[in-house]
Short mmCIF file of N, CA, C and O and ligand atoms in Angstrom, two decimals:
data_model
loop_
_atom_site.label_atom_id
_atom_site.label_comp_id
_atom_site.label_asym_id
_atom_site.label_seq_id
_atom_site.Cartn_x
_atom_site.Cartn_y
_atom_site.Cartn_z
N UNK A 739 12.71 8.02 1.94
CA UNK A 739 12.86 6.88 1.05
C UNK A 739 13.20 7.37 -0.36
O UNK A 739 12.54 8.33 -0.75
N UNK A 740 14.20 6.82 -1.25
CA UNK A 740 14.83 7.51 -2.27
C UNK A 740 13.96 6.58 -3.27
O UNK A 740 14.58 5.52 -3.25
N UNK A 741 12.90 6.44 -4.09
CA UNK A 741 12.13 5.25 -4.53
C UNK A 741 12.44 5.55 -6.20
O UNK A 741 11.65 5.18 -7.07
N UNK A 742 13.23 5.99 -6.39
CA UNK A 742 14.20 5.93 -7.70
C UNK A 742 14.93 4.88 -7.65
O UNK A 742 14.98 4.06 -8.58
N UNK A 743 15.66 4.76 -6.42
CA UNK A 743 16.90 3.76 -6.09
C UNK A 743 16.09 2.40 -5.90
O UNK A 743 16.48 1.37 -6.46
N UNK A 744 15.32 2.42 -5.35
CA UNK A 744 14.58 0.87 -5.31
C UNK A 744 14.02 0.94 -6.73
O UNK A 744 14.35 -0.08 -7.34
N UNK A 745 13.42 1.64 -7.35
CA UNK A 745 12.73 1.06 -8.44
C UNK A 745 13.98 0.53 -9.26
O UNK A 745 13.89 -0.56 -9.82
N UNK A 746 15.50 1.52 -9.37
CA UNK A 746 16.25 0.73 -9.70
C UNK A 746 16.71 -0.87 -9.64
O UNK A 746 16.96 -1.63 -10.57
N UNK A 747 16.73 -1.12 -7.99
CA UNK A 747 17.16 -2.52 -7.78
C UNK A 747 16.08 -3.24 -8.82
O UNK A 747 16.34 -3.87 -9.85
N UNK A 748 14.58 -2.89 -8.12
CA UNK A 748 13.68 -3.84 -8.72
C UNK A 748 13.98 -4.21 -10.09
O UNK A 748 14.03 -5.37 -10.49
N UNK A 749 14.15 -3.21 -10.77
CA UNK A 749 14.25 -3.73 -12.52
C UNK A 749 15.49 -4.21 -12.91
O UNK A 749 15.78 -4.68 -14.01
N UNK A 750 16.34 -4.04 -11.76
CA UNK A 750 17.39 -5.11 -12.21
C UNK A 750 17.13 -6.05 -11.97
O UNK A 750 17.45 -6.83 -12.87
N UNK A 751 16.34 -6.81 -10.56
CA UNK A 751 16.05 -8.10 -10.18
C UNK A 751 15.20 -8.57 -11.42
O UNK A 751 15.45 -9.68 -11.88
N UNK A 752 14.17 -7.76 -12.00
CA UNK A 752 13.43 -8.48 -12.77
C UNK A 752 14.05 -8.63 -13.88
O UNK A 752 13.50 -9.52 -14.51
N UNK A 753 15.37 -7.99 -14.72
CA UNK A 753 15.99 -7.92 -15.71
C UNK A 753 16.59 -9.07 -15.50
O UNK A 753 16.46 -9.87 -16.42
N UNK A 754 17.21 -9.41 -14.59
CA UNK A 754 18.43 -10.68 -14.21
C UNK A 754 17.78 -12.19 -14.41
O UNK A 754 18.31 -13.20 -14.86
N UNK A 755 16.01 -11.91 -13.78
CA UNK A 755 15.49 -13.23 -14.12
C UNK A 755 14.43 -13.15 -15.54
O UNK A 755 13.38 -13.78 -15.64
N UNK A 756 14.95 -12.26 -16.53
CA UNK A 756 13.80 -12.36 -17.03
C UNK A 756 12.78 -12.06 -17.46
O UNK A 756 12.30 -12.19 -18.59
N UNK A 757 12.13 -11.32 -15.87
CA UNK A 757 10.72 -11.23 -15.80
C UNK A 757 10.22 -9.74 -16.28
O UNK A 757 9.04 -9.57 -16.00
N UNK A 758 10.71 -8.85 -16.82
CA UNK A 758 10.16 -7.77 -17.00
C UNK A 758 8.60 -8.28 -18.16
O UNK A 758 7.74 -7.46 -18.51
N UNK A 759 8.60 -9.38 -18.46
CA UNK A 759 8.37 -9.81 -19.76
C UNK A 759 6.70 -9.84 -18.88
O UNK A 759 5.68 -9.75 -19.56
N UNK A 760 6.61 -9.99 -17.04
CA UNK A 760 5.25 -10.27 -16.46
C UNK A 760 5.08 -9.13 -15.61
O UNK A 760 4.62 -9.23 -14.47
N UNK A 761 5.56 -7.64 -16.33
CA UNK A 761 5.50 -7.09 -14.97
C UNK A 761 4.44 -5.51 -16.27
O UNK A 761 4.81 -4.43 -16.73
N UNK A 762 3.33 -6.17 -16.33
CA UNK A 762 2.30 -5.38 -16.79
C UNK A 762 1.91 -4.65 -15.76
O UNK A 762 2.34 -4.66 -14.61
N UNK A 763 0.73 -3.76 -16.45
CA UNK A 763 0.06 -2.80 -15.64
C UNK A 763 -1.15 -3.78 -14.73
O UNK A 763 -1.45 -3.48 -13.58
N UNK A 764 -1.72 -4.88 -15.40
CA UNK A 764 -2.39 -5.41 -15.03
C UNK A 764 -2.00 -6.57 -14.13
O UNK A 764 -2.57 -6.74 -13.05
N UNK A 765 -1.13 -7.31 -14.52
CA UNK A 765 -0.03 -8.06 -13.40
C UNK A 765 0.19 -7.72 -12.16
O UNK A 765 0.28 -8.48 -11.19
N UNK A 766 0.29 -6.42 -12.19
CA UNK A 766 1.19 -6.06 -10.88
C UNK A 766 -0.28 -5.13 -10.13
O UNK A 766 -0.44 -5.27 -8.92
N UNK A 767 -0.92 -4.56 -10.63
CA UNK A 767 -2.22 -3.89 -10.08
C UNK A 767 -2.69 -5.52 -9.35
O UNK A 767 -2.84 -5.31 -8.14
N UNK A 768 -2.93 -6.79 -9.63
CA UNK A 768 -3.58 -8.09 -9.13
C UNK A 768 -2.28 -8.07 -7.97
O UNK A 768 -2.65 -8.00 -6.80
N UNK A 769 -1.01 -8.12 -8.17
CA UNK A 769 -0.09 -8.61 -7.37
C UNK A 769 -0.01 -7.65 -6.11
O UNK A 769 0.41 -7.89 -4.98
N UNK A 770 -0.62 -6.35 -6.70
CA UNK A 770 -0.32 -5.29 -5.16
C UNK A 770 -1.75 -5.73 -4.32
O UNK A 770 -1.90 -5.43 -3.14
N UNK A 771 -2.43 -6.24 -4.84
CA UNK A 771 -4.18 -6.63 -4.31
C UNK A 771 -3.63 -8.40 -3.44
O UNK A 771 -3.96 -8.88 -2.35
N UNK A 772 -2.90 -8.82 -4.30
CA UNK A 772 -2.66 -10.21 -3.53
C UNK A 772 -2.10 -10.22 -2.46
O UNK A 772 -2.49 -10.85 -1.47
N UNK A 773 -0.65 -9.21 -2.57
CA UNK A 773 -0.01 -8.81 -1.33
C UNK A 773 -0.36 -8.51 -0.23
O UNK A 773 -0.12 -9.09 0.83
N UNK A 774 -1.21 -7.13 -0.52
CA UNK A 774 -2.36 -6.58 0.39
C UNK A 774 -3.03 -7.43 1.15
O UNK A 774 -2.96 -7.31 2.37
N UNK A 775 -4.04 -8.75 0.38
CA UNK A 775 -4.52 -9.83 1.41
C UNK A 775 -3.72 -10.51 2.08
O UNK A 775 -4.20 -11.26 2.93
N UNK A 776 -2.36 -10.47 1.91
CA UNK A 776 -1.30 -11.35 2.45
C UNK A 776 -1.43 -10.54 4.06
O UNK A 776 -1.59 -10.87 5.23
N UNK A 777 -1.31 -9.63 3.46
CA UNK A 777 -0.88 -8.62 5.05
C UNK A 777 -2.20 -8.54 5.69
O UNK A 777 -2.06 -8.46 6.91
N UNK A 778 -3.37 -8.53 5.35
CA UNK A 778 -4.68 -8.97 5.84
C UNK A 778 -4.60 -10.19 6.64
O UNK A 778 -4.90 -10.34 7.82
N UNK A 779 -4.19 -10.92 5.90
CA UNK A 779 -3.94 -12.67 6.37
C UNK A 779 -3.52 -12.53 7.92
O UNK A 779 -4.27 -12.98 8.79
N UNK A 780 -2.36 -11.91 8.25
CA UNK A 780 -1.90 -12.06 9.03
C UNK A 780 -3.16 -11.50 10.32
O UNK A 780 -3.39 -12.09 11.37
N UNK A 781 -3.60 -10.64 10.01
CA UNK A 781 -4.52 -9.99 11.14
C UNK A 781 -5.38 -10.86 11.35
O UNK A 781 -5.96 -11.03 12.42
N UNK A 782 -5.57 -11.71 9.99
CA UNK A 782 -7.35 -12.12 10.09
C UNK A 782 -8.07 -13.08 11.55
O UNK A 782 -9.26 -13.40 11.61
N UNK A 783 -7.03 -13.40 12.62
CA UNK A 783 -7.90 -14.04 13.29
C UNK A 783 -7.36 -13.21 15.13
O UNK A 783 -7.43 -13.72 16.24
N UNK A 784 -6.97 -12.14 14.81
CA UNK A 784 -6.20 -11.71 15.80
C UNK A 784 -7.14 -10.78 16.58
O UNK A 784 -7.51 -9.85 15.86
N UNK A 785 -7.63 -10.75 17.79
CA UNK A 785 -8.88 -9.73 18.31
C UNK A 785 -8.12 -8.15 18.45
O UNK A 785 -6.91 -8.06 18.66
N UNK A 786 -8.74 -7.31 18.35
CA UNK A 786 -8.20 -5.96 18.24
C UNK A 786 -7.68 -6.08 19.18
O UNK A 786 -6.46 -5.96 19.09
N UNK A 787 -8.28 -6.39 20.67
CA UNK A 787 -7.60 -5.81 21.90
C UNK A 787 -5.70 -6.50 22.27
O UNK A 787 -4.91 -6.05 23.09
N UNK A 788 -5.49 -7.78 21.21
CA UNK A 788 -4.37 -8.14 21.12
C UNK A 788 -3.53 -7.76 20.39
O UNK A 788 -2.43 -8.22 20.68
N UNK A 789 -3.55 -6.91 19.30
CA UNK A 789 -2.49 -6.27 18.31
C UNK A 789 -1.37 -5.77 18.93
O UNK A 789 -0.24 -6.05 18.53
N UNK A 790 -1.55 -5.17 19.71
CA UNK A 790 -0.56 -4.28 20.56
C UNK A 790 0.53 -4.95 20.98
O UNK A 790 1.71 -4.61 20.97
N UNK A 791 -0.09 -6.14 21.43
CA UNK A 791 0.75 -7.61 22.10
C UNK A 791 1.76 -8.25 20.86
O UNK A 791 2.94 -8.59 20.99
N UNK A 792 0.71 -8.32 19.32
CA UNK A 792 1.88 -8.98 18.58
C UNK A 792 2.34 -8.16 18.37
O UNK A 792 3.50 -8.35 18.71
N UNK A 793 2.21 -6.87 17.84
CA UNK A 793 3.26 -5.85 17.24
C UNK A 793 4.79 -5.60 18.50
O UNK A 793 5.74 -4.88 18.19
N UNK A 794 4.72 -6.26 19.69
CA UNK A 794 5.71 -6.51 20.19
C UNK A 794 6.70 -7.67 19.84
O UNK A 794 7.91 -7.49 19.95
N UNK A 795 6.04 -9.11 19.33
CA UNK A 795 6.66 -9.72 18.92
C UNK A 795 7.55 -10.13 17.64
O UNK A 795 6.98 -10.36 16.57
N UNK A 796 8.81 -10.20 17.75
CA UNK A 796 9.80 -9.88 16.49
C UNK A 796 9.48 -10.87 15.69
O UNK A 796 9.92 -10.64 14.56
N UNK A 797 8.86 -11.95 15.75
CA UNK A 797 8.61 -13.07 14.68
C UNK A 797 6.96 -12.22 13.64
O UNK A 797 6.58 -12.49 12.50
N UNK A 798 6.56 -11.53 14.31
CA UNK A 798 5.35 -10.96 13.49
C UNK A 798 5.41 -9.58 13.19
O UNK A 798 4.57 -8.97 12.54
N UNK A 799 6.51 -9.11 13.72
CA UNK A 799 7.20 -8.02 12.99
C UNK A 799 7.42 -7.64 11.56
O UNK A 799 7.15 -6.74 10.76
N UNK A 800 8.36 -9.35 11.69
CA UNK A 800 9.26 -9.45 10.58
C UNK A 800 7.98 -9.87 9.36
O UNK A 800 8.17 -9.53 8.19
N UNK A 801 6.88 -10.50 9.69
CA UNK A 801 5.81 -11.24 8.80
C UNK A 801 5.59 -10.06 7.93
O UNK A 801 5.83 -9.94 6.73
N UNK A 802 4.85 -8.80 9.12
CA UNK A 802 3.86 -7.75 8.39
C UNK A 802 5.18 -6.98 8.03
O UNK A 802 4.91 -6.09 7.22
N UNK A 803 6.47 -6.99 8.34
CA UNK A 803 7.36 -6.26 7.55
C UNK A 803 7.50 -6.90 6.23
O UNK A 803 7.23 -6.06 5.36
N UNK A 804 7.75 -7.79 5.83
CA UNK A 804 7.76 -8.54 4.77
C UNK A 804 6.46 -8.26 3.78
O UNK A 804 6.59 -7.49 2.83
N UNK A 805 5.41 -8.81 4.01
CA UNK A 805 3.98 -8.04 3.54
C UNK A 805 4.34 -6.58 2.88
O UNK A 805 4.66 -6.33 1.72
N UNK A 806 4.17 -5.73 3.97
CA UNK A 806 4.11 -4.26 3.65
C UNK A 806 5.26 -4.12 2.77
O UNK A 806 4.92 -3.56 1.73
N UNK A 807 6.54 -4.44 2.79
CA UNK A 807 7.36 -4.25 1.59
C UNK A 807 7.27 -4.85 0.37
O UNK A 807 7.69 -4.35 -0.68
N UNK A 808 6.69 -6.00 0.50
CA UNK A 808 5.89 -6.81 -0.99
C UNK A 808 5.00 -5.79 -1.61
O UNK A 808 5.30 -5.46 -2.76
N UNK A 809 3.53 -4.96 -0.84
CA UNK A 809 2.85 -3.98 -1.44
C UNK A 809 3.68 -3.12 -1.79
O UNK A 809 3.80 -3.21 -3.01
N UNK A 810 4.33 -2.31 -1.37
CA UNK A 810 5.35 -1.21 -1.66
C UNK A 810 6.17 -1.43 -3.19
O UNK A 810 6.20 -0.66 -4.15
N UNK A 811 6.52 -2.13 -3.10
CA UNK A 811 7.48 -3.17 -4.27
C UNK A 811 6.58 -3.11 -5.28
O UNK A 811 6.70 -2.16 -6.05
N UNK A 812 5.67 -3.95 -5.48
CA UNK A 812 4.61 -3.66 -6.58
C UNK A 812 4.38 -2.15 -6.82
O UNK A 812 4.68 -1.51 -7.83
N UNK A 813 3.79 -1.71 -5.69
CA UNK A 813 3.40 -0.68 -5.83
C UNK A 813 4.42 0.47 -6.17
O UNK A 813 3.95 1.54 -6.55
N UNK A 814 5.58 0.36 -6.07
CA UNK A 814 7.04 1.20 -6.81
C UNK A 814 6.98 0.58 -8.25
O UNK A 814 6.76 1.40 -9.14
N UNK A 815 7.11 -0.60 -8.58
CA UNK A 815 7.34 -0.95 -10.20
C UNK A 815 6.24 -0.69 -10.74
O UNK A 815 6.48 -0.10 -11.80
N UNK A 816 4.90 -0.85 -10.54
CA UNK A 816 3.52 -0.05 -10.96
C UNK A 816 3.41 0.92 -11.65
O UNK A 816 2.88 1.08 -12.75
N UNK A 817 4.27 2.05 -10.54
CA UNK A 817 3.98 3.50 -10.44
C UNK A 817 5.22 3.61 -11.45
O UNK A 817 5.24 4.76 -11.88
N UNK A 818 6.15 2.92 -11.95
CA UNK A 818 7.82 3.25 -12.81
C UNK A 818 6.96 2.84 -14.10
O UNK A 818 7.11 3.59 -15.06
N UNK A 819 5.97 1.61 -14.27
CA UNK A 819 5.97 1.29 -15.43
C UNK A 819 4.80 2.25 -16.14
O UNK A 819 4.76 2.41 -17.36
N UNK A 820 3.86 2.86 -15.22
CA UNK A 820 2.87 3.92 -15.37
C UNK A 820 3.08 5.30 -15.66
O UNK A 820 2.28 6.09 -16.16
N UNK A 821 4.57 5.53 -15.17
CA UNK A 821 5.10 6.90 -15.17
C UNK A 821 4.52 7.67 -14.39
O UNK A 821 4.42 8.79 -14.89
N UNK A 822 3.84 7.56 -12.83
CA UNK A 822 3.36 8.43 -12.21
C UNK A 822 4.52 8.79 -11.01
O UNK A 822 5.43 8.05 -10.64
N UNK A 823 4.25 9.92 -10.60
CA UNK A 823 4.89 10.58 -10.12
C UNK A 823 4.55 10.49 -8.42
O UNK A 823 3.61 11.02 -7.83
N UNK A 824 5.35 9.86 -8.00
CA UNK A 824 4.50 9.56 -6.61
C UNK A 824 4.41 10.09 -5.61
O UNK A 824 3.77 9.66 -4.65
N UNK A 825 5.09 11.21 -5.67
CA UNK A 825 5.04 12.22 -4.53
C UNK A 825 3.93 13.10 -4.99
O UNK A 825 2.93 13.36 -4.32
N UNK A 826 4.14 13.44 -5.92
CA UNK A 826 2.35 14.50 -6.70
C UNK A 826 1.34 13.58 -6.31
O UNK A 826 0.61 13.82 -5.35
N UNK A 827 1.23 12.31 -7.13
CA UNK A 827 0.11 12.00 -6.77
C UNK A 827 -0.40 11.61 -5.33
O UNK A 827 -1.59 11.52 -5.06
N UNK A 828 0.54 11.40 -4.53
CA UNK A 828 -0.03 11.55 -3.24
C UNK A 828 -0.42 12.70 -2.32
O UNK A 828 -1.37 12.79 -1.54
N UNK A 829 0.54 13.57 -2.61
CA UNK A 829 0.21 14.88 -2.41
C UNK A 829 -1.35 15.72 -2.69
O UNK A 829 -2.02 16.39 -1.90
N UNK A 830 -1.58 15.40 -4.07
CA UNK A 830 -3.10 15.76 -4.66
C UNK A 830 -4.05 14.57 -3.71
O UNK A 830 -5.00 15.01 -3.07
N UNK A 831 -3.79 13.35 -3.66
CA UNK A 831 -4.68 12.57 -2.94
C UNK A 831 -5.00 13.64 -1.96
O UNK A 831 -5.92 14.40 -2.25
N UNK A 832 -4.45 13.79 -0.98
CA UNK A 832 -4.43 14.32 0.43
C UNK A 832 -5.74 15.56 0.28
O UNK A 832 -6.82 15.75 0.84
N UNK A 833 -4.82 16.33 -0.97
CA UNK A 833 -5.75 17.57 -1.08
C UNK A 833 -7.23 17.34 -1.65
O UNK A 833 -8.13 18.13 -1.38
N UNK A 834 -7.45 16.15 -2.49
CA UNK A 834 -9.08 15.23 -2.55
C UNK A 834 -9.50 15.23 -1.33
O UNK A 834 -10.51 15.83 -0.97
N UNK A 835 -8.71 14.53 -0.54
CA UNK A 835 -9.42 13.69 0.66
C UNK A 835 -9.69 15.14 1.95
O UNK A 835 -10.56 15.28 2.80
N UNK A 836 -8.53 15.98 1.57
CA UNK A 836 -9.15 17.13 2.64
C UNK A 836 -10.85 17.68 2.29
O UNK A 836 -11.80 17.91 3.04
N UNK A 837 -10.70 17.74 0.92
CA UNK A 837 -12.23 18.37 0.40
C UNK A 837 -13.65 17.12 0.89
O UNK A 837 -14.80 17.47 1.12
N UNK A 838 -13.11 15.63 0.93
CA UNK A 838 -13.78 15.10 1.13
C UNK A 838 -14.19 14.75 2.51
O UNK A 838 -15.24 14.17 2.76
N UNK A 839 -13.47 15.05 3.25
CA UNK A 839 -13.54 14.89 4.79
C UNK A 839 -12.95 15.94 5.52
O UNK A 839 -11.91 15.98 6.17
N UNK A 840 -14.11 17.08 5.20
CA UNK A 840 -13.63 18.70 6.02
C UNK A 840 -13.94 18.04 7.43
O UNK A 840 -14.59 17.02 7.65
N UNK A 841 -13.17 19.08 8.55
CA UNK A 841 -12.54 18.95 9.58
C UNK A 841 -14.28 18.64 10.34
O UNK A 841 -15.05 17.90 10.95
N UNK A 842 -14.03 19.81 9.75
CA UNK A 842 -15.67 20.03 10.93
C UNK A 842 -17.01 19.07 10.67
O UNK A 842 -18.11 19.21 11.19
N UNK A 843 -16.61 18.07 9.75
CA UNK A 843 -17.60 16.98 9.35
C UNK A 843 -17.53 15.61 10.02
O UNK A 843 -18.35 14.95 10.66
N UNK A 844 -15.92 15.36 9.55
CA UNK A 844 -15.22 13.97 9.71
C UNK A 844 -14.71 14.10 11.36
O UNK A 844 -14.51 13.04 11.95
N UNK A 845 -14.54 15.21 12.00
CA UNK A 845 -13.41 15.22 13.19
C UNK A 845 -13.96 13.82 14.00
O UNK A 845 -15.15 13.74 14.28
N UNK A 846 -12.97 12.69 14.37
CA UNK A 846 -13.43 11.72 15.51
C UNK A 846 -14.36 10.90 14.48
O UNK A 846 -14.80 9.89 15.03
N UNK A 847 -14.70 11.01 13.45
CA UNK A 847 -15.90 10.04 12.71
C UNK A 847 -15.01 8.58 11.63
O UNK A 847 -13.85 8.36 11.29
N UNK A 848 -15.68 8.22 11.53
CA UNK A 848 -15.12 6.89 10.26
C UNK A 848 -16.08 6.96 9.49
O UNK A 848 -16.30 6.01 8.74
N UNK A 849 -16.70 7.83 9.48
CA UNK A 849 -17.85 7.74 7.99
C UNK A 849 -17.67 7.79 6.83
O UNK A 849 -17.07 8.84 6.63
N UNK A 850 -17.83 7.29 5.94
CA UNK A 850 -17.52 7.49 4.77
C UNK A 850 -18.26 8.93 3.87
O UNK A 850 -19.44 9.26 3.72
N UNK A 851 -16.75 9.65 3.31
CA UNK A 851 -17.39 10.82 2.44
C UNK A 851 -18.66 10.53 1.90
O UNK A 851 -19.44 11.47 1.75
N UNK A 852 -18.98 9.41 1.58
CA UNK A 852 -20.70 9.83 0.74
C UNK A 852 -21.92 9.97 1.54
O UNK A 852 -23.07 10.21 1.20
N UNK A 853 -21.19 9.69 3.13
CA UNK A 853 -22.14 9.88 3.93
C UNK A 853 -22.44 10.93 5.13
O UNK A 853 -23.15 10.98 6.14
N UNK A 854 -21.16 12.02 4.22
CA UNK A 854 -21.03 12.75 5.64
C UNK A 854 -21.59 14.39 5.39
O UNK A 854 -21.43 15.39 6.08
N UNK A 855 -22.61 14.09 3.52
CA UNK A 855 -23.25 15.00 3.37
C UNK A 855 -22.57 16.25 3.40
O UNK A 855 -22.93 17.16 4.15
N UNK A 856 -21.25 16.36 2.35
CA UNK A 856 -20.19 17.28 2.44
C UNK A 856 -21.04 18.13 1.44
O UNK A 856 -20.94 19.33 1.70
N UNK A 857 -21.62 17.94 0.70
CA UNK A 857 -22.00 18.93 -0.45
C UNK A 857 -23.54 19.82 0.37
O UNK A 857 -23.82 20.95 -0.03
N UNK A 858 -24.16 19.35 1.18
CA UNK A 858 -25.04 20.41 2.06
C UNK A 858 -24.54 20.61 3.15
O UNK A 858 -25.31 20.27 4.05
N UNK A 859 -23.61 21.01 3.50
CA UNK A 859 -22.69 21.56 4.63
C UNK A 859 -23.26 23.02 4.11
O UNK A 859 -22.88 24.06 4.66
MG1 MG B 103 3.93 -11.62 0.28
#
């Protein structure tokens, strides 16, 4: 994904209508959180053992495709108007989250780092 080139489109779309004038740090941090429940929305009444079933169907495809590119979108003009670098900072995430969920702690678990007693290992 070239996310130079989209952040481009984006600020032209928002230039063309306008809107750069609502596209704060704080604006768009609420709008990537609203999105996010959007794409929640869609799951919220669906039993696990059926996902499999809609993710076959192209009408709910297209829903959580729509969703997930709304977060993305925010979350590209966010990261342009913040100046972060989004391949570093994800990159360093990873290397947090390795320290926080060593292999031999987390393997097969969903526990959360504060509970997986990484610092008396
Ligand atoms: Mg949406």
């Amino acid at each position: 994904m070239d996310e130079k080139k989209i952040q481009k489109k984006l600020l032209d779309f928002a230039k063309k209508r306008d809107w750069e004038k609502f596209h704060n740090l704080k604006n768009l941090a609420i709008s990537i959180s609203i999105e996010s429940s959007e794409l929640l929305e869609i799951f919220q009444w669906i039993e696990d053992k059926n996902i499999n079933e809609h993710l076959r169907d192209k009408t709910f495809r297209k829903r959580i495709s729509e969703e997930v590119a709304d977060v993305l979108l925010y979350l590209l003009r966010f990261s342009e108007i913040a100046n972060l670098n989004l391949e570093k900072i994800c990159l360093d995430k990873i290397k947090i989250n390795e320290k926080k969920y060593p292999i031999n702690l987390s393997k097969g678990k969903s526990t959360k780092y504060t509970d997986l007693n990484v610092l008396k290992k």
